[in-house]
Amino acid sequence: MNTTTNAANTTNTTTTTQARRAPGVWPTLQAHDAPALIDFLVGTVGFLRTAVYEDGDRVAHAQLDWPEGGGVMLGSHKPDGETWSLRPGTFGAYVVTEHVDDLYRRLKDADVKIIREIVDEPYGNREFAIADPEGNKWSFGTYPGEPRPAV
């Protein structure tokens, strides 16, 4: 693990190699206990801990990558007065995985709160949903979305 300090006096810990990525959409969320949520999403769900910038006992910014593509950014809850304050527990995301059955079994075995059992949808998706310890909702499924129209 690499640890560095930037000009804002925050600590950065990374566990993956440096690589440029194409621009994309990055959902964001905040947590009452961001370190615990990061541990859950990485250790239990399977996200990759790409970067975590700490400011004392708070997480200023974290990037968690999904091994099959995409990711989320999160940090400690910033109460009233901040321009980008997001109430913990109000986030929802759909995560594409080719390993939905294995992930479902692993999360069920870990006693993660399943809020929608695994099901085959008529449009071809196989999916299930969980709630994380903060109350956010995560749906995991095989449906990767429709192809982009030709331009």
Coordinates of N, CA, C and O in Angstrom, one line a residue:
M1 N 0.8 -1.2 0.0 CA 0.0 0.0 0.0 C 0.9 1.2 0.0 O 1.9 1.3 0.7
N2 N 0.6 2.2 -0.8 CA 1.3 3.5 -0.9 C 0.6 4.5 -0.1 O -0.6 4.6 -0.1
T3 N 1.3 5.3 0.7 CA 0.8 6.4 1.5 C 1.5 7.7 1.1 O 2.7 7.7 1.2
T4 N 0.8 8.7 0.8 CA 1.4 10.0 0.5 C 0.5 11.1 1.1 O -0.6 10.9 1.5
T5 N 1.1 12.3 1.3 CA 0.4 13.4 1.8 C 0.4 14.5 0.8 O 1.4 14.8 0.2
N6 N -0.8 15.0 0.5 CA -0.9 16.1 -0.4 C -0.9 17.5 0.2 O -0.8 17.6 1.5
A7 N -1.0 18.5 -0.6 CA -0.9 19.9 0.0 C -2.0 20.2 0.9 O -1.8 21.1 1.8
A8 N -3.1 19.6 0.9 CA -4.3 19.9 1.8 C -4.1 19.2 3.1 O -5.1 19.1 3.9
N9 N -3.0 18.5 3.4 CA -2.7 17.8 4.6 C -3.7 16.7 4.8 O -4.2 16.4 5.9
T10 N -4.0 15.9 3.7 CA -4.8 14.8 3.8 C -4.0 13.6 3.5 O -2.9 13.7 2.8
T11 N -4.4 12.4 4.0 CA -3.6 11.2 3.7 C -4.3 10.4 2.6 O -5.5 10.3 2.6
N12 N -3.5 9.9 1.7 CA -4.0 9.1 0.5 C -3.5 7.7 0.6 O -2.3 7.5 0.7
T13 N -4.3 6.7 0.7 CA -3.9 5.3 0.6 C -4.5 4.7 -0.6 O -5.6 4.8 -0.9
T14 N -3.6 4.1 -1.4 CA -4.1 3.4 -2.7 C -3.6 2.0 -2.7 O -2.6 1.7 -2.1
T15 N -4.4 1.1 -3.3 CA -4.0 -0.3 -3.4 C -3.9 -0.8 -4.8 O -3.8 -2.0 -5.0
T16 N -4.1 0.1 -5.8 CA -4.0 -0.3 -7.2 C -3.0 0.5 -7.9 O -2.6 1.5 -7.4
T17 N -2.6 0.0 -9.1 CA -1.6 0.7 -9.8 C -2.2 1.9 -10.5 O -3.4 2.0 -10.7
Q18 N -1.4 2.9 -10.8 CA -1.9 4.1 -11.5 C -2.2 3.8 -12.9 O -1.4 3.2 -13.6
A19 N -3.4 4.2 -13.4 CA -3.8 4.0 -14.8 C -4.8 5.1 -15.2 O -5.7 5.4 -14.4
R20 N -4.6 5.7 -16.3 CA -5.6 6.7 -16.8 C -6.9 6.0 -17.2 O -6.8 4.9 -17.7
R21 N -8.0 6.6 -17.0 CA -9.3 6.0 -17.4 C -10.0 7.0 -18.2 O -9.8 8.2 -18.1
A22 N -10.9 6.5 -19.0 CA -11.8 7.4 -19.8 C -12.8 8.1 -18.9 O -13.2 7.6 -17.9
P23 N -13.2 9.3 -19.3 CA -14.2 10.0 -18.5 C -15.4 9.2 -18.4 O -15.8 8.5 -19.3
G24 N -16.2 9.4 -17.3 CA -17.4 8.6 -17.1 C -18.3 9.3 -16.1 O -18.0 10.3 -15.6
V25 N -19.4 8.6 -15.8 CA -20.3 9.0 -14.7 C -19.8 8.4 -13.4 O -19.7 7.1 -13.4
W26 N -19.7 9.1 -12.4 CA -19.3 8.6 -11.1 C -20.3 9.0 -10.0 O -20.4 10.1 -9.6
P27 N -21.2 8.0 -9.7 CA -22.1 8.3 -8.6 C -21.4 8.6 -7.3 O -20.3 8.1 -7.0
T28 N -22.0 9.5 -6.5 CA -21.3 9.9 -5.2 C -22.3 9.7 -4.1 O -23.5 9.8 -4.2
L29 N -21.8 9.4 -2.9 CA -22.6 9.3 -1.7 C -21.8 9.7 -0.5 O -20.5 9.8 -0.6
Q30 N -22.5 10.0 0.6 CA -21.8 10.3 1.9 C -22.3 9.4 2.9 O -23.4 8.8 2.8
A31 N -21.5 9.2 4.0 CA -21.8 8.2 5.0 C -21.5 8.8 6.4 O -20.6 9.6 6.5
H32 N -22.3 8.4 7.4 CA -22.1 8.8 8.7 C -20.7 8.2 9.2 O -19.9 8.8 9.9
D33 N -20.5 6.9 8.8 CA -19.2 6.2 9.1 C -18.6 5.7 7.8 O -18.7 4.6 7.5
A34 N -18.0 6.7 7.1 CA -17.4 6.4 5.8 C -16.3 5.3 5.9 O -16.3 4.4 5.0
P35 N -15.4 5.2 6.9 CA -14.5 4.1 6.9 C -15.1 2.8 7.0 O -14.7 1.8 6.4
A36 N -16.2 2.7 7.8 CA -16.9 1.4 8.0 C -17.6 1.0 6.7 O -17.6 -0.1 6.3
L37 N -18.2 2.0 6.0 CA -18.9 1.8 4.7 C -17.9 1.3 3.7 O -18.1 0.4 2.9
I38 N -16.7 1.9 3.6 CA -15.7 1.5 2.7 C -15.3 0.1 3.0 O -15.1 -0.7 2.1
D39 N -15.0 -0.2 4.3 CA -14.7 -1.6 4.6 C -15.7 -2.6 4.2 O -15.4 -3.7 3.7
F40 N -17.0 -2.3 4.3 CA -18.1 -3.1 3.9 C -18.1 -3.3 2.4 O -18.2 -4.4 1.9
L41 N -18.0 -2.2 1.6 CA -18.1 -2.3 0.2 C -16.9 -3.0 -0.4 O -17.0 -3.7 -1.4
V42 N -15.7 -2.8 0.2 CA -14.5 -3.5 -0.3 C -14.5 -4.9 0.2 O -14.3 -5.9 -0.5
G43 N -14.5 -5.1 1.6 CA -14.3 -6.4 2.2 C -15.5 -7.4 2.0 O -15.2 -8.6 1.9
T44 N -16.7 -6.9 1.9 CA -17.8 -7.8 1.8 C -18.4 -7.9 0.4 O -18.6 -8.9 -0.1
V45 N -18.6 -6.7 -0.2 CA -19.3 -6.7 -1.5 C -18.3 -7.0 -2.6 O -18.6 -7.7 -3.6
G46 N -17.1 -6.4 -2.6 CA -16.1 -6.7 -3.6 C -15.6 -5.6 -4.4 O -14.9 -5.8 -5.4
F47 N -15.9 -4.3 -4.0 CA -15.3 -3.2 -4.7 C -13.8 -3.1 -4.4 O -13.3 -3.8 -3.4
L48 N -13.1 -2.4 -5.2 CA -11.6 -2.2 -5.0 C -11.4 -0.9 -4.4 O -11.9 0.1 -4.9
R49 N -10.6 -0.9 -3.4 CA -10.2 0.4 -2.7 C -9.1 1.1 -3.6 O -7.9 0.7 -3.5
T50 N -9.5 2.0 -4.4 CA -8.5 2.6 -5.3 C -7.9 3.8 -4.7 O -6.6 4.0 -4.8
A51 N -8.6 4.6 -4.0 CA -8.0 5.8 -3.3 C -8.9 6.2 -2.1 O -10.1 6.2 -2.2
V52 N -8.2 6.5 -1.0 CA -9.0 7.1 0.2 C -8.1 8.2 0.7 O -7.0 8.0 1.1
Y53 N -8.7 9.4 0.7 CA -8.0 10.6 1.2 C -8.7 10.9 2.6 O -9.9 11.2 2.6
E54 N -7.9 10.9 3.6 CA -8.5 11.1 5.0 C -8.1 12.5 5.4 O -7.0 13.0 5.1
D55 N -8.9 13.1 6.2 CA -8.6 14.4 6.9 C -9.0 14.2 8.4 O -10.1 14.3 8.8
G56 N -8.0 13.8 9.1 CA -8.2 13.4 10.5 C -9.0 12.1 10.6 O -8.6 11.1 9.9
D57 N -10.1 12.1 11.3 CA -11.0 10.9 11.4 C -12.1 10.9 10.3 O -13.0 10.0 10.4
R58 N -12.0 11.8 9.4 CA -13.0 11.9 8.3 C -12.4 11.5 7.0 O -11.3 11.6 6.8
V59 N -13.3 10.9 6.1 CA -12.9 10.6 4.8 C -13.3 11.8 3.9 O -14.4 12.1 3.7
A60 N -12.2 12.5 3.4 CA -12.5 13.6 2.5 C -13.0 13.2 1.1 O -13.8 13.8 0.5
H61 N -12.4 12.1 0.7 CA -12.8 11.5 -0.7 C -12.3 10.1 -0.8 O -11.2 9.8 -0.3
A62 N -13.1 9.2 -1.3 CA -12.7 7.9 -1.6 C -13.2 7.5 -3.0 O -14.3 7.9 -3.4
Q63 N -12.4 6.7 -3.7 CA -12.8 6.1 -5.0 C -12.7 4.6 -4.8 O -11.7 4.1 -4.5
L64 N -13.9 4.0 -5.1 CA -14.0 2.5 -5.0 C -14.4 2.1 -6.4 O -15.4 2.5 -7.0
D65 N -13.5 1.2 -7.0 CA -13.8 0.8 -8.4 C -14.5 -0.6 -8.3 O -14.2 -1.4 -7.5
W66 N -15.4 -0.8 -9.2 CA -16.0 -2.1 -9.4 C -15.1 -2.9 -10.3 O -14.7 -2.4 -11.4
P67 N -14.7 -4.2 -10.0 CA -13.8 -4.9 -10.8 C -14.2 -5.1 -12.2 O -13.3 -5.2 -13.1
E68 N -15.5 -5.1 -12.5 CA -15.9 -5.3 -13.9 C -16.2 -3.9 -14.6 O -16.7 -3.9 -15.7
G69 N -15.8 -2.8 -14.0 CA -16.0 -1.5 -14.6 C -16.8 -0.5 -13.8 O -17.7 -1.0 -13.1
G70 N -16.5 0.7 -13.9 CA -17.2 1.8 -13.1 C -16.8 1.8 -11.7 O -15.8 1.2 -11.3
G71 N -17.5 2.6 -10.9 CA -17.1 2.8 -9.5 C -18.0 3.9 -8.9 O -18.8 4.4 -9.5
V72 N -17.7 4.1 -7.6 CA -18.4 5.2 -6.9 C -17.3 6.0 -6.2 O -16.2 5.6 -5.9
M73 N -17.7 7.2 -5.8 CA -16.9 8.1 -5.0 C -17.8 8.4 -3.7 O -19.0 8.6 -3.8
L74 N -17.1 8.4 -2.6 CA -17.8 8.7 -1.4 C -16.9 9.4 -0.3 O -15.7 9.5 -0.5
G75 N -17.6 9.9 0.7 CA -16.8 10.5 1.8 C -17.7 10.6 3.0 O -18.9 10.2 3.0
S76 N -17.1 11.2 4.0 CA -17.9 11.4 5.3 C -19.0 12.5 5.0 O -18.8 13.4 4.3
H77 N -20.1 12.3 5.7 CA -21.2 13.2 5.6 C -20.8 14.6 6.0 O -20.1 14.9 7.0
K78 N -21.2 15.6 5.1 CA -20.9 17.0 5.4 C -22.2 17.7 5.7 O -23.1 17.9 4.8
P79 N -22.5 17.9 7.0 CA -23.8 18.5 7.3 C -24.0 19.9 6.8 O -23.2 20.4 6.1
D80 N -25.1 20.5 7.2 CA -25.5 21.8 6.8 C -24.4 22.8 6.5 O -23.4 22.8 7.2
G81 N -24.6 23.6 5.5 CA -23.6 24.6 5.2 C -22.7 24.3 4.0 O -22.0 25.1 3.5
E82 N -22.6 23.0 3.7 CA -21.8 22.6 2.6 C -22.6 22.6 1.3 O -23.8 22.4 1.3
T83 N -21.9 22.9 0.2 CA -22.6 23.0 -1.1 C -22.9 21.6 -1.7 O -23.8 21.5 -2.5
W84 N -22.3 20.6 -1.2 CA -22.5 19.3 -1.8 C -22.7 18.3 -0.6 O -21.9 17.4 -0.4
S85 N -23.8 18.5 0.1 CA -24.2 17.6 1.2 C -25.2 16.6 0.8 O -26.3 17.0 0.3
L86 N -24.9 15.4 0.9 CA -25.9 14.3 0.6 C -26.2 13.5 1.8 O -25.3 13.0 2.5
R87 N -27.5 13.4 2.1 CA -27.9 12.7 3.3 C -27.6 11.2 3.2 O -27.9 10.5 2.3
P88 N -26.8 10.7 4.2 CA -26.5 9.2 4.2 C -27.8 8.4 4.2 O -28.8 8.7 4.7
G89 N -27.6 7.2 3.5 CA -28.7 6.3 3.4 C -29.7 6.5 2.3 O -30.7 5.8 2.2
T90 N -29.5 7.5 1.5 CA -30.5 7.9 0.4 C -30.0 7.5 -1.0 O -30.6 7.8 -2.0
F91 N -28.8 6.9 -1.1 CA -28.2 6.5 -2.3 C -28.8 5.2 -2.9 O -29.1 4.3 -2.1
G92 N -28.8 5.1 -4.2 CA -29.2 3.8 -4.8 C -28.4 3.6 -6.1 O -28.1 4.6 -6.8
A93 N -27.9 2.4 -6.4 CA -27.1 2.2 -7.6 C -27.4 0.8 -8.1 O -27.8 -0.1 -7.4
Y94 N -27.2 0.7 -9.4 CA -27.3 -0.6 -10.1 C -25.9 -0.9 -10.6 O -25.2 -0.1 -11.2
V95 N -25.4 -2.1 -10.3 CA -24.1 -2.5 -10.6 C -24.2 -3.8 -11.5 O -24.8 -4.8 -11.1
V96 N -23.5 -3.7 -12.6 CA -23.5 -4.8 -13.6 C -22.4 -5.8 -13.2 O -21.3 -5.5 -12.9
T97 N -22.8 -7.1 -13.2 CA -21.9 -8.2 -12.9 C -22.2 -9.4 -13.7 O -23.4 -9.7 -13.8
E98 N -21.2 -10.1 -14.2 CA -21.4 -11.4 -14.9 C -21.5 -12.5 -13.8 O -21.8 -13.6 -14.2
H99 N -21.3 -12.2 -12.6 CA -21.2 -13.2 -11.5 C -22.3 -13.0 -10.5 O -22.0 -13.1 -9.3
V100 N -23.5 -12.7 -10.9 CA -24.6 -12.4 -10.0 C -24.9 -13.5 -9.0 O -25.2 -13.2 -7.9
D101 N -24.9 -14.7 -9.5 CA -25.3 -15.8 -8.6 C -24.2 -16.0 -7.5 O -24.5 -16.2 -6.3
D102 N -22.9 -16.0 -7.9 CA -21.9 -16.1 -6.9 C -21.9 -15.0 -5.9 O -21.7 -15.2 -4.7
L103 N -22.1 -13.7 -6.4 CA -22.1 -12.6 -5.5 C -23.3 -12.7 -4.6 O -23.2 -12.4 -3.4
Y104 N -24.5 -13.1 -5.1 CA -25.7 -13.2 -4.3 C -25.4 -14.2 -3.1 O -25.7 -14.0 -2.0
R105 N -24.9 -15.4 -3.5 CA -24.6 -16.4 -2.4 C -23.6 -15.9 -1.4 O -23.8 -16.1 -0.2
R106 N -22.5 -15.2 -1.9 CA -21.5 -14.7 -0.9 C -22.1 -13.7 0.0 O -21.8 -13.7 1.2
L107 N -22.9 -12.8 -0.5 CA -23.5 -11.7 0.3 C -24.6 -12.3 1.3 O -24.7 -11.9 2.5
K108 N -25.3 -13.3 0.8 CA -26.3 -13.9 1.7 C -25.6 -14.7 2.8 O -26.0 -14.6 4.0
D109 N -24.5 -15.4 2.5 CA -23.7 -16.1 3.5 C -23.1 -15.2 4.5 O -22.8 -15.6 5.6
A110 N -22.8 -13.9 4.1 CA -22.2 -12.9 5.0 C -23.3 -12.2 5.8 O -23.0 -11.2 6.5
D111 N -24.6 -12.6 5.7 CA -25.7 -12.0 6.4 C -25.9 -10.6 6.0 O -26.4 -9.8 6.9
V112 N -25.6 -10.2 4.8 CA -25.9 -8.9 4.3 C -27.4 -8.8 4.1 O -28.1 -9.8 3.8
K113 N -28.0 -7.6 4.4 CA -29.5 -7.5 4.3 C -29.9 -7.5 2.8 O -29.6 -6.6 2.1
I114 N -30.5 -8.6 2.4 CA -31.1 -8.7 1.1 C -32.5 -8.1 1.1 O -33.3 -8.5 1.8
I115 N -32.7 -7.1 0.2 CA -34.0 -6.4 0.2 C -34.8 -6.8 -1.0 O -36.0 -6.6 -1.1
R116 N -34.2 -7.5 -2.0 CA -34.9 -8.1 -3.1 C -34.1 -9.4 -3.5 O -32.9 -9.4 -3.8
E117 N -34.8 -10.5 -3.3 CA -34.2 -11.8 -3.6 C -33.8 -11.9 -5.1 O -34.4 -11.2 -5.9
I118 N -32.9 -12.8 -5.5 CA -32.5 -12.9 -6.9 C -33.7 -13.4 -7.7 O -34.5 -14.2 -7.3
V119 N -33.8 -12.8 -8.9 CA -34.9 -13.1 -9.8 C -34.5 -12.9 -11.2 O -33.6 -12.1 -11.5
D120 N -35.1 -13.6 -12.1 CA -35.0 -13.4 -13.5 C -36.1 -12.5 -14.0 O -37.2 -12.8 -13.9
E121 N -35.7 -11.4 -14.6 CA -36.6 -10.4 -15.2 C -37.0 -10.8 -16.6 O -36.2 -11.4 -17.3
P122 N -38.2 -10.4 -17.0 CA -38.7 -10.8 -18.4 C -37.8 -10.1 -19.5 O -37.8 -10.6 -20.6
Y123 N -37.1 -9.0 -19.2 CA -36.3 -8.4 -20.2 C -34.9 -8.9 -20.3 O -34.0 -8.4 -21.0
G124 N -34.6 -10.0 -19.6 CA -33.3 -10.7 -19.7 C -32.4 -10.5 -18.5 O -31.3 -11.1 -18.5
N125 N -32.7 -9.7 -17.6 CA -31.8 -9.5 -16.4 C -32.0 -10.5 -15.3 O -33.1 -11.0 -15.1
R126 N -30.9 -10.8 -14.7 CA -31.0 -11.6 -13.4 C -30.4 -10.7 -12.4 O -29.2 -10.3 -12.5
E127 N -31.1 -10.4 -11.3 CA -30.7 -9.4 -10.4 C -31.2 -9.7 -8.9 O -32.1 -10.5 -8.7
F128 N -30.6 -9.0 -8.0 CA -31.0 -8.9 -6.6 C -30.6 -7.6 -6.0 O -29.8 -6.9 -6.7
A129 N -31.0 -7.3 -4.8 CA -30.7 -6.0 -4.2 C -30.4 -6.2 -2.7 O -30.9 -7.1 -2.1
I130 N -29.5 -5.3 -2.2 CA -29.1 -5.3 -0.8 C -29.2 -3.9 -0.3 O -29.3 -2.9 -1.0
A131 N -29.2 -3.8 1.0 CA -29.0 -2.5 1.7 C -27.7 -2.6 2.4 O -27.4 -3.6 3.1
D132 N -26.9 -1.5 2.4 CA -25.6 -1.5 3.1 C -25.9 -1.0 4.5 O -27.0 -0.7 4.9
P133 N -24.9 -1.0 5.4 CA -25.1 -0.6 6.8 C -25.6 0.8 7.0 O -26.2 1.1 8.0
E134 N -25.4 1.7 6.0 CA -25.9 3.1 6.1 C -27.4 3.2 5.6 O -28.0 4.2 5.7
G135 N -27.9 2.1 4.9 CA -29.3 2.1 4.4 C -29.3 2.4 2.9 O -30.4 2.4 2.3
N136 N -28.2 2.6 2.2 CA -28.2 2.7 0.8 C -28.6 1.5 0.1 O -28.4 0.4 0.7
K137 N -29.2 1.6 -1.1 CA -29.6 0.4 -1.8 C -28.7 0.1 -3.0 O -28.4 1.0 -3.8
W138 N -28.4 -1.1 -3.2 CA -27.5 -1.6 -4.2 C -28.2 -2.7 -5.0 O -28.5 -3.7 -4.3
S139 N -28.4 -2.6 -6.2 CA -28.9 -3.7 -7.1 C -27.8 -4.2 -7.9 O -27.0 -3.4 -8.5
F140 N -27.7 -5.5 -8.0 CA -26.7 -6.2 -8.8 C -27.3 -7.1 -9.8 O -28.2 -7.8 -9.5
G141 N -26.9 -6.9 -11.1 CA -27.6 -7.7 -12.1 C -26.7 -7.9 -13.4 O -25.6 -7.3 -13.5
T142 N -27.2 -8.7 -14.3 CA -26.4 -9.1 -15.5 C -26.7 -8.1 -16.6 O -26.0 -8.2 -17.6
Y143 N -27.7 -7.3 -16.5 CA -28.1 -6.5 -17.7 C -27.2 -5.3 -17.8 O -27.1 -4.4 -17.0
P144 N -26.4 -5.2 -18.9 CA -25.4 -4.2 -19.1 C -25.9 -2.9 -19.8 O -25.2 -2.0 -20.1
G145 N -27.2 -2.9 -20.0 CA -27.8 -1.7 -20.7 C -27.9 -2.0 -22.2 O -27.2 -2.9 -22.7
E146 N -28.6 -1.1 -22.9 CA -28.7 -1.3 -24.4 C -27.5 -0.7 -25.1 O -26.9 0.3 -24.6
P147 N -27.2 -1.2 -26.2 CA -26.1 -0.6 -27.0 C -26.4 0.8 -27.4 O -27.6 1.2 -27.6
R148 N -25.4 1.7 -27.5 CA -25.6 3.0 -27.9 C -26.0 3.0 -29.4 O -25.5 2.3 -30.2
P149 N -26.9 4.0 -29.7 CA -27.3 4.1 -31.2 C -26.1 4.6 -32.0 O -25.3 5.4 -31.5
A150 N -26.0 4.2 -33.2 CA -25.0 4.7 -34.1 C -25.2 6.2 -34.3 O -26.3 6.7 -34.4
V151 N -24.1 6.9 -34.3 CA -24.2 8.4 -34.5 C -24.0 8.8 -35.9 O -23.2 8.3 -36.6

